[in-house]
Amino acid sequence: MGAAAEVDPAYFQDPEHRPKPAIAVVHGLPVIDLAKALSSPTPADLGKTVSEIRDACRDWGFFQVVNHGVDAAVRERVEAAARRFFALPLEEKRKVLRDEVNPLGYYDVEHTKNVRDWKELFDYSSTGPIEIPASGDPLDDAVQEMINQWPENPPEFKEACEEYGRQTKKLAFILLELISLSLGLGADRLKGFFEKETSFMRLNHYPPCPVPHLALGVGRHKDPGALAVLAQDDVGGLEVKRKADGEWIAVQPIPNAYVINVGDIIQVWSNAEYESAEHRAIVNPEKDRISIPLFFNPAHYTMVEPLEELISDERPSKYKAYNWGKFFSTRKRSNLTKLDVENIQIDHFKVVEG
């Protein structure tokens, strides 16, 4: 039995979802240079970037960006602060433990697809309290605030996290404009949905795992929000399911690059022109890993449905409208507790073609 006998079976993936011993390394995941789009671009320069983003969103749902404007020193500071925080004793980290009432803070028993993830994490908002529905009940109008819980140690943690969050958020708004243009819409078409955004940052720590063939750092999933902007260290571990053949493909870390993926909300807004891709994180038997995603989400009161400009007689609406805040409240509960039912998915809002 060896190491597996000493590990809680709650971490074990079903056999069909366990990572393979070896996997192809992707060279095909698009890498997009944002330098010209961030300077004063000519229409031709912007057109090339927009075209690259259109192809990446349609063919992969994922891409990496370089020359993105986020200060490398700011990123290094937050990674160092994250490592110092996760190195603290467990009882110290659990002083800022999150719960169902306030899902910001530290957590180490998250579930994905009802299987426990091999990781610990810390969630925070870089813009202060986040307003979300108090429950997933459609008849309940009450709202609650998600409030940051900052640890006392390390002392530089709060400032490093906040500055990093501000810079990453700027990049997310730039990407939102480019994605909007790639759909043939105006640059500001999607911006109004984010006036009271429900975005949050996450620090992920994946410790070395004695059973990397049985467990996953994060099980297979699609992101329910609009966009994710991910920094990963040089250890790697992110895998994306390739649309062309369903194979799990490793995403090679590129120094100081960001991995971007469109979430379910953009899939719906685009009327399925773009598709949110399934992805997961494998674990390493010897090295620990840090990754830091921004989950970029609209205001809780947003009704998510295909944009009217992207609906036509030839391409009718593929989704019924749903309330983002209610969807988010229902999903966050399932991350904290193992449910007896399948997690809510956007497929539940697909229009059935008769």
PDB file of N, CA and C in Angstrom, residues 119-195:
ATOM      1  N   LYS A 119      -4.566  20.874  -1.543  1.00  0.00           N
ATOM      2  CA  LYS A 119      -4.032  22.238  -1.511  1.00  0.00           C
ATOM      3  C   LYS A 119      -4.575  22.968  -0.294  1.00  0.00           C
ATOM      4  N   GLU A 120      -4.003  24.132  -0.042  1.00  0.00           N
ATOM      5  CA  GLU A 120      -4.550  25.105   0.893  1.00  0.00           C
ATOM      6  C   GLU A 120      -4.589  26.438   0.158  1.00  0.00           C
ATOM      7  N   LEU A 121      -5.437  27.345   0.621  1.00  0.00           N
ATOM      8  CA  LEU A 121      -5.609  28.582  -0.135  1.00  0.00           C
ATOM      9  C   LEU A 121      -5.953  29.746   0.794  1.00  0.00           C
ATOM     10  N   PHE A 122      -5.816  30.951   0.241  1.00  0.00           N
ATOM     11  CA  PHE A 122      -6.235  32.161   0.927  1.00  0.00           C
ATOM     12  C   PHE A 122      -6.908  33.051  -0.102  1.00  0.00           C
ATOM     13  N   ASP A 123      -8.172  33.427   0.151  1.00  0.00           N
ATOM     14  CA  ASP A 123      -8.937  34.289  -0.746  1.00  0.00           C
ATOM     15  C   ASP A 123      -9.048  35.687  -0.158  1.00  0.00           C
ATOM     16  N   TYR A 124      -8.969  36.690  -1.046  1.00  0.00           N
ATOM     17  CA  TYR A 124      -9.142  38.063  -0.586  1.00  0.00           C
ATOM     18  C   TYR A 124      -9.674  38.931  -1.720  1.00  0.00           C
ATOM     19  N   SER A 125     -10.202  40.080  -1.360  1.00  0.00           N
ATOM     20  CA  SER A 125     -10.639  41.081  -2.330  1.00  0.00           C
ATOM     21  C   SER A 125      -9.665  42.249  -2.279  1.00  0.00           C
ATOM     22  N   SER A 126      -9.255  42.722  -3.459  1.00  0.00           N
ATOM     23  CA  SER A 126      -8.321  43.850  -3.495  1.00  0.00           C
ATOM     24  C   SER A 126      -9.043  45.187  -3.480  1.00  0.00           C
ATOM     25  N   THR A 127     -10.374  45.156  -3.484  1.00  0.00           N
ATOM     26  CA  THR A 127     -11.157  46.402  -3.544  1.00  0.00           C
ATOM     27  C   THR A 127     -12.121  46.535  -2.359  1.00  0.00           C
ATOM     28  N   GLY A 128     -11.840  45.860  -1.251  1.00  0.00           N
ATOM     29  CA  GLY A 128     -12.721  45.977  -0.086  1.00  0.00           C
ATOM     30  C   GLY A 128     -13.830  44.950  -0.108  1.00  0.00           C
ATOM     31  N   PRO A 129     -14.875  45.149   0.719  1.00  0.00           N
ATOM     32  CA  PRO A 129     -15.952  44.156   0.833  1.00  0.00           C
ATOM     33  C   PRO A 129     -16.640  43.883  -0.508  1.00  0.00           C
ATOM     34  N   ILE A 130     -17.081  42.640  -0.684  1.00  0.00           N
ATOM     35  CA  ILE A 130     -17.806  42.225  -1.892  1.00  0.00           C
ATOM     36  C   ILE A 130     -19.244  41.922  -1.487  1.00  0.00           C
ATOM     37  N   GLU A 131     -20.203  42.483  -2.199  1.00  0.00           N
ATOM     38  CA  GLU A 131     -21.615  42.252  -1.904  1.00  0.00           C
ATOM     39  C   GLU A 131     -22.140  41.100  -2.749  1.00  0.00           C
ATOM     40  N   ILE A 132     -22.693  40.086  -2.087  1.00  0.00           N
ATOM     41  CA  ILE A 132     -23.266  38.934  -2.787  1.00  0.00           C
ATOM     42  C   ILE A 132     -24.588  38.558  -2.129  1.00  0.00           C
ATOM     43  N   PRO A 133     -25.444  37.773  -2.806  1.00  0.00           N
ATOM     44  CA  PRO A 133     -26.669  37.311  -2.171  1.00  0.00           C
ATOM     45  C   PRO A 133     -26.368  36.466  -0.933  1.00  0.00           C
ATOM     46  N   ALA A 134     -27.238  36.558   0.052  1.00  0.00           N
ATOM     47  CA  ALA A 134     -27.036  35.798   1.291  1.00  0.00           C
ATOM     48  C   ALA A 134     -27.269  34.310   1.080  1.00  0.00           C
ATOM     49  N   SER A 135     -28.020  33.958   0.043  1.00  0.00           N
ATOM     50  CA  SER A 135     -28.291  32.544  -0.237  1.00  0.00           C
ATOM     51  C   SER A 135     -28.558  32.373  -1.724  1.00  0.00           C
ATOM     52  N   GLY A 136     -28.608  31.122  -2.143  1.00  0.00           N
ATOM     53  CA  GLY A 136     -28.941  30.828  -3.532  1.00  0.00           C
ATOM     54  C   GLY A 136     -30.429  30.776  -3.796  1.00  0.00           C
ATOM     55  N   ASP A 137     -31.252  31.000  -2.780  1.00  0.00           N
ATOM     56  CA  ASP A 137     -32.709  30.948  -2.915  1.00  0.00           C
ATOM     57  C   ASP A 137     -33.185  32.111  -3.795  1.00  0.00           C
ATOM     58  N   PRO A 138     -33.860  31.837  -4.915  1.00  0.00           N
ATOM     59  CA  PRO A 138     -34.315  32.911  -5.807  1.00  0.00           C
ATOM     60  C   PRO A 138     -35.270  33.893  -5.137  1.00  0.00           C
ATOM     61  N   LEU A 139     -35.975  33.473  -4.085  1.00  0.00           N
ATOM     62  CA  LEU A 139     -36.960  34.331  -3.429  1.00  0.00           C
ATOM     63  C   LEU A 139     -36.356  35.152  -2.291  1.00  0.00           C
ATOM     64  N   ASP A 140     -35.086  34.908  -1.981  1.00  0.00           N
ATOM     65  CA  ASP A 140     -34.420  35.610  -0.883  1.00  0.00           C
ATOM     66  C   ASP A 140     -33.655  36.813  -1.445  1.00  0.00           C
ATOM     67  N   ASP A 141     -34.085  38.032  -1.100  1.00  0.00           N
ATOM     68  CA  ASP A 141     -33.443  39.247  -1.612  1.00  0.00           C
ATOM     69  C   ASP A 141     -32.290  39.736  -0.728  1.00  0.00           C
ATOM     70  N   ALA A 142     -32.057  39.077   0.391  1.00  0.00           N
ATOM     71  CA  ALA A 142     -31.022  39.542   1.321  1.00  0.00           C
ATOM     72  C   ALA A 142     -29.637  39.430   0.687  1.00  0.00           C
ATOM     73  N   VAL A 143     -28.774  40.398   1.036  1.00  0.00           N
ATOM     74  CA  VAL A 143     -27.390  40.362   0.573  1.00  0.00           C
ATOM     75  C   VAL A 143     -26.462  40.322   1.784  1.00  0.00           C
ATOM     76  N   GLN A 144     -25.252  39.873   1.563  1.00  0.00           N
ATOM     77  CA  GLN A 144     -24.250  39.848   2.616  1.00  0.00           C
ATOM     78  C   GLN A 144     -22.949  40.406   2.058  1.00  0.00           C
ATOM     79  N   GLU A 145     -22.058  40.811   2.942  1.00  0.00           N
ATOM     80  CA  GLU A 145     -20.752  41.300   2.521  1.00  0.00           C
ATOM     81  C   GLU A 145     -19.682  40.247   2.804  1.00  0.00           C
ATOM     82  N   MET A 146     -18.875  39.957   1.795  1.00  0.00           N
ATOM     83  CA  MET A 146     -17.678  39.156   1.994  1.00  0.00           C
ATOM     84  C   MET A 146     -16.577  40.122   2.414  1.00  0.00           C
ATOM     85  N   ILE A 147     -16.016  39.919   3.601  1.00  0.00           N
ATOM     86  CA  ILE A 147     -15.070  40.876   4.179  1.00  0.00           C
ATOM     87  C   ILE A 147     -13.701  40.212   4.348  1.00  0.00           C
ATOM     88  N   ASN A 148     -12.662  40.941   3.960  1.00  0.00           N
ATOM     89  CA  ASN A 148     -11.306  40.403   4.075  1.00  0.00           C
ATOM     90  C   ASN A 148     -10.942  40.075   5.522  1.00  0.00           C
ATOM     91  N   GLN A 149     -10.231  38.966   5.687  1.00  0.00           N
ATOM     92  CA  GLN A 149      -9.663  38.592   6.988  1.00  0.00           C
ATOM     93  C   GLN A 149      -8.143  38.553   6.802  1.00  0.00           C
ATOM     94  N   TRP A 150      -7.456  39.585   7.264  1.00  0.00           N
ATOM     95  CA  TRP A 150      -6.016  39.643   7.062  1.00  0.00           C
ATOM     96  C   TRP A 150      -5.270  39.061   8.257  1.00  0.00           C
ATOM     97  N   PRO A 151      -4.292  38.189   8.015  1.00  0.00           N
ATOM     98  CA  PRO A 151      -3.494  37.652   9.132  1.00  0.00           C
ATOM     99  C   PRO A 151      -2.531  38.702   9.669  1.00  0.00           C
ATOM    100  N   GLU A 152      -2.138  38.522  10.904  1.00  0.00           N
ATOM    101  CA  GLU A 152      -1.134  39.428  11.494  1.00  0.00           C
ATOM    102  C   GLU A 152       0.247  39.190  10.895  1.00  0.00           C
ATOM    103  N   ASN A 153       0.505  37.955  10.504  1.00  0.00           N
ATOM    104  CA  ASN A 153       1.809  37.598   9.941  1.00  0.00           C
ATOM    105  C   ASN A 153       1.644  36.928   8.582  1.00  0.00           C
ATOM    106  N   PRO A 154       2.581  37.134   7.679  1.00  0.00           N
ATOM    107  CA  PRO A 154       3.700  38.074   7.797  1.00  0.00           C
ATOM    108  C   PRO A 154       3.212  39.525   7.720  1.00  0.00           C
ATOM    109  N   PRO A 155       3.919  40.474   8.327  1.00  0.00           N
ATOM    110  CA  PRO A 155       3.424  41.857   8.434  1.00  0.00           C
ATOM    111  C   PRO A 155       3.232  42.539   7.087  1.00  0.00           C
ATOM    112  N   GLU A 156       3.992  42.130   6.071  1.00  0.00           N
ATOM    113  CA  GLU A 156       3.880  42.774   4.754  1.00  0.00           C
ATOM    114  C   GLU A 156       2.785  42.157   3.871  1.00  0.00           C
ATOM    115  N   PHE A 157       2.099  41.142   4.397  1.00  0.00           N
ATOM    116  CA  PHE A 157       1.180  40.333   3.595  1.00  0.00           C
ATOM    117  C   PHE A 157       0.046  41.170   2.994  1.00  0.00           C
ATOM    118  N   LYS A 158      -0.639  41.948   3.828  1.00  0.00           N
ATOM    119  CA  LYS A 158      -1.806  42.715   3.373  1.00  0.00           C
ATOM    120  C   LYS A 158      -1.429  43.696   2.256  1.00  0.00           C
ATOM    121  N   GLU A 159      -0.375  44.472   2.485  1.00  0.00           N
ATOM    122  CA  GLU A 159       0.014  45.482   1.498  1.00  0.00           C
ATOM    123  C   GLU A 159       0.437  44.834   0.177  1.00  0.00           C
ATOM    124  N   ALA A 160       1.195  43.732   0.270  1.00  0.00           N
ATOM    125  CA  ALA A 160       1.648  43.040  -0.945  1.00  0.00           C
ATOM    126  C   ALA A 160       0.455  42.490  -1.733  1.00  0.00           C
ATOM    127  N   CYS A 161      -0.508  41.919  -1.025  1.00  0.00           N
ATOM    128  CA  CYS A 161      -1.693  41.357  -1.681  1.00  0.00           C
ATOM    129  C   CYS A 161      -2.533  42.445  -2.342  1.00  0.00           C
ATOM    130  N   GLU A 162      -2.728  43.558  -1.647  1.00  0.00           N
ATOM    131  CA  GLU A 162      -3.581  44.619  -2.182  1.00  0.00           C
ATOM    132  C   GLU A 162      -2.979  45.255  -3.432  1.00  0.00           C
ATOM    133  N   GLU A 163      -1.684  45.551  -3.412  1.00  0.00           N
ATOM    134  CA  GLU A 163      -1.049  46.171  -4.573  1.00  0.00           C
ATOM    135  C   GLU A 163      -1.061  45.217  -5.768  1.00  0.00           C
ATOM    136  N   TYR A 164      -0.783  43.947  -5.503  1.00  0.00           N
ATOM    137  CA  TYR A 164      -0.814  42.961  -6.592  1.00  0.00           C
ATOM    138  C   TYR A 164      -2.225  42.854  -7.179  1.00  0.00           C
ATOM    139  N   GLY A 165      -3.219  42.860  -6.323  1.00  0.00           N
ATOM    140  CA  GLY A 165      -4.600  42.781  -6.788  1.00  0.00           C
ATOM    141  C   GLY A 165      -4.975  43.955  -7.669  1.00  0.00           C
ATOM    142  N   ARG A 166      -4.539  45.152  -7.290  1.00  0.00           N
ATOM    143  CA  ARG A 166      -4.856  46.346  -8.091  1.00  0.00           C
ATOM    144  C   ARG A 166      -4.241  46.246  -9.492  1.00  0.00           C
ATOM    145  N   GLN A 167      -2.992  45.815  -9.560  1.00  0.00           N
ATOM    146  CA  GLN A 167      -2.340  45.729 -10.869  1.00  0.00           C
ATOM    147  C   GLN A 167      -2.945  44.634 -11.746  1.00  0.00           C
ATOM    148  N   THR A 168      -3.269  43.505 -11.135  1.00  0.00           N
ATOM    149  CA  THR A 168      -3.852  42.408 -11.902  1.00  0.00           C
ATOM    150  C   THR A 168      -5.235  42.789 -12.422  1.00  0.00           C
ATOM    151  N   LYS A 169      -5.978  43.539 -11.614  1.00  0.00           N
ATOM    152  CA  LYS A 169      -7.313  43.977 -12.020  1.00  0.00           C
ATOM    153  C   LYS A 169      -7.238  44.882 -13.249  1.00  0.00           C
ATOM    154  N   LYS A 170      -6.225  45.756 -13.315  1.00  0.00           N
ATOM    155  CA  LYS A 170      -6.043  46.607 -14.504  1.00  0.00           C
ATOM    156  C   LYS A 170      -5.878  45.743 -15.751  1.00  0.00           C
ATOM    157  N   LEU A 171      -5.074  44.693 -15.635  1.00  0.00           N
ATOM    158  CA  LEU A 171      -4.874  43.780 -16.760  1.00  0.00           C
ATOM    159  C   LEU A 171      -6.188  43.112 -17.149  1.00  0.00           C
ATOM    160  N   ALA A 172      -6.982  42.722 -16.166  1.00  0.00           N
ATOM    161  CA  ALA A 172      -8.261  42.060 -16.456  1.00  0.00           C
ATOM    162  C   ALA A 172      -9.184  42.978 -17.260  1.00  0.00           C
ATOM    163  N   PHE A 173      -9.240  44.265 -16.916  1.00  0.00           N
ATOM    164  CA  PHE A 173     -10.099  45.199 -17.657  1.00  0.00           C
ATOM    165  C   PHE A 173      -9.590  45.388 -19.089  1.00  0.00           C
ATOM    166  N   ILE A 174      -8.273  45.393 -19.280  1.00  0.00           N
ATOM    167  CA  ILE A 174      -7.717  45.484 -20.641  1.00  0.00           C
ATOM    168  C   ILE A 174      -8.114  44.251 -21.451  1.00  0.00           C
ATOM    169  N   LEU A 175      -7.984  43.088 -20.842  1.00  0.00           N
ATOM    170  CA  LEU A 175      -8.364  41.846 -21.523  1.00  0.00           C
ATOM    171  C   LEU A 175      -9.851  41.818 -21.848  1.00  0.00           C
ATOM    172  N   LEU A 176     -10.669  42.351 -20.938  1.00  0.00           N
ATOM    173  CA  LEU A 176     -12.109  42.408 -21.177  1.00  0.00           C
ATOM    174  C   LEU A 176     -12.411  43.240 -22.431  1.00  0.00           C
ATOM    175  N   GLU A 177     -11.707  44.366 -22.571  1.00  0.00           N
ATOM    176  CA  GLU A 177     -11.893  45.206 -23.762  1.00  0.00           C
ATOM    177  C   GLU A 177     -11.482  44.457 -25.027  1.00  0.00           C
ATOM    178  N   LEU A 178     -10.338  43.777 -24.973  1.00  0.00           N
ATOM    179  CA  LEU A 178      -9.852  43.058 -26.154  1.00  0.00           C
ATOM    180  C   LEU A 178     -10.786  41.905 -26.526  1.00  0.00           C
ATOM    181  N   ILE A 179     -11.313  41.223 -25.519  1.00  0.00           N
ATOM    182  CA  ILE A 179     -12.257  40.130 -25.791  1.00  0.00           C
ATOM    183  C   ILE A 179     -13.555  40.685 -26.382  1.00  0.00           C
ATOM    184  N   SER A 180     -13.998  41.829 -25.857  1.00  0.00           N
ATOM    185  CA  SER A 180     -15.194  42.466 -26.407  1.00  0.00           C
ATOM    186  C   SER A 180     -14.985  42.822 -27.880  1.00  0.00           C
ATOM    187  N   LEU A 181     -13.848  43.428 -28.193  1.00  0.00           N
ATOM    188  CA  LEU A 181     -13.530  43.749 -29.589  1.00  0.00           C
ATOM    189  C   LEU A 181     -13.459  42.490 -30.446  1.00  0.00           C
ATOM    190  N   SER A 182     -12.939  41.407 -29.870  1.00  0.00           N
ATOM    191  CA  SER A 182     -12.806  40.164 -30.644  1.00  0.00           C
ATOM    192  C   SER A 182     -14.155  39.555 -31.010  1.00  0.00           C
ATOM    193  N   LEU A 183     -15.194  39.935 -30.276  1.00  0.00           N
ATOM    194  CA  LEU A 183     -16.554  39.462 -30.576  1.00  0.00           C
ATOM    195  C   LEU A 183     -17.284  40.420 -31.518  1.00  0.00           C
ATOM    196  N   GLY A 184     -16.570  41.441 -32.008  1.00  0.00           N
ATOM    197  CA  GLY A 184     -17.187  42.410 -32.899  1.00  0.00           C
ATOM    198  C   GLY A 184     -17.988  43.467 -32.178  1.00  0.00           C
ATOM    199  N   LEU A 185     -17.759  43.629 -30.886  1.00  0.00           N
ATOM    200  CA  LEU A 185     -18.483  44.601 -30.067  1.00  0.00           C
ATOM    201  C   LEU A 185     -17.583  45.799 -29.774  1.00  0.00           C
ATOM    202  N   GLY A 186     -18.146  46.851 -29.198  1.00  0.00           N
ATOM    203  CA  GLY A 186     -17.338  47.985 -28.775  1.00  0.00           C
ATOM    204  C   GLY A 186     -16.457  47.606 -27.606  1.00  0.00           C
ATOM    205  N   ALA A 187     -15.351  48.343 -27.443  1.00  0.00           N
ATOM    206  CA  ALA A 187     -14.387  48.018 -26.381  1.00  0.00           C
ATOM    207  C   ALA A 187     -15.025  48.061 -24.998  1.00  0.00           C
ATOM    208  N   ASP A 188     -15.991  48.970 -24.784  1.00  0.00           N
ATOM    209  CA  ASP A 188     -16.593  49.147 -23.458  1.00  0.00           C
ATOM    210  C   ASP A 188     -17.893  48.363 -23.268  1.00  0.00           C
ATOM    211  N   ARG A 189     -18.231  47.498 -24.207  1.00  0.00           N
ATOM    212  CA  ARG A 189     -19.545  46.827 -24.168  1.00  0.00           C
ATOM    213  C   ARG A 189     -19.763  46.042 -22.876  1.00  0.00           C
ATOM    214  N   LEU A 190     -18.728  45.438 -22.319  1.00  0.00           N
ATOM    215  CA  LEU A 190     -18.886  44.559 -21.152  1.00  0.00           C
ATOM    216  C   LEU A 190     -18.563  45.255 -19.831  1.00  0.00           C
ATOM    217  N   LYS A 191     -17.992  46.454 -19.920  1.00  0.00           N
ATOM    218  CA  LYS A 191     -17.469  47.117 -18.726  1.00  0.00           C
ATOM    219  C   LYS A 191     -18.551  47.405 -17.691  1.00  0.00           C
ATOM    220  N   GLY A 192     -19.759  47.769 -18.147  1.00  0.00           N
ATOM    221  CA  GLY A 192     -20.833  48.136 -17.226  1.00  0.00           C
ATOM    222  C   GLY A 192     -21.245  47.028 -16.277  1.00  0.00           C
ATOM    223  N   PHE A 193     -21.008  45.792 -16.657  1.00  0.00           N
ATOM    224  CA  PHE A 193     -21.367  44.665 -15.784  1.00  0.00           C
ATOM    225  C   PHE A 193     -20.479  44.598 -14.539  1.00  0.00           C
ATOM    226  N   PHE A 194     -19.361  45.344 -14.532  1.00  0.00           N
ATOM    227  CA  PHE A 194     -18.351  45.207 -13.483  1.00  0.00           C
ATOM    228  C   PHE A 194     -18.292  46.413 -12.551  1.00  0.00           C
ATOM    229  N   GLU A 195     -19.365  47.229 -12.529  1.00  0.00           N
ATOM    230  CA  GLU A 195     -19.345  48.424 -11.673  1.00  0.00           C
ATOM    231  C   GLU A 195     -19.286  48.063 -10.188  1.00  0.00           C
TER     232      GLU A 195
END
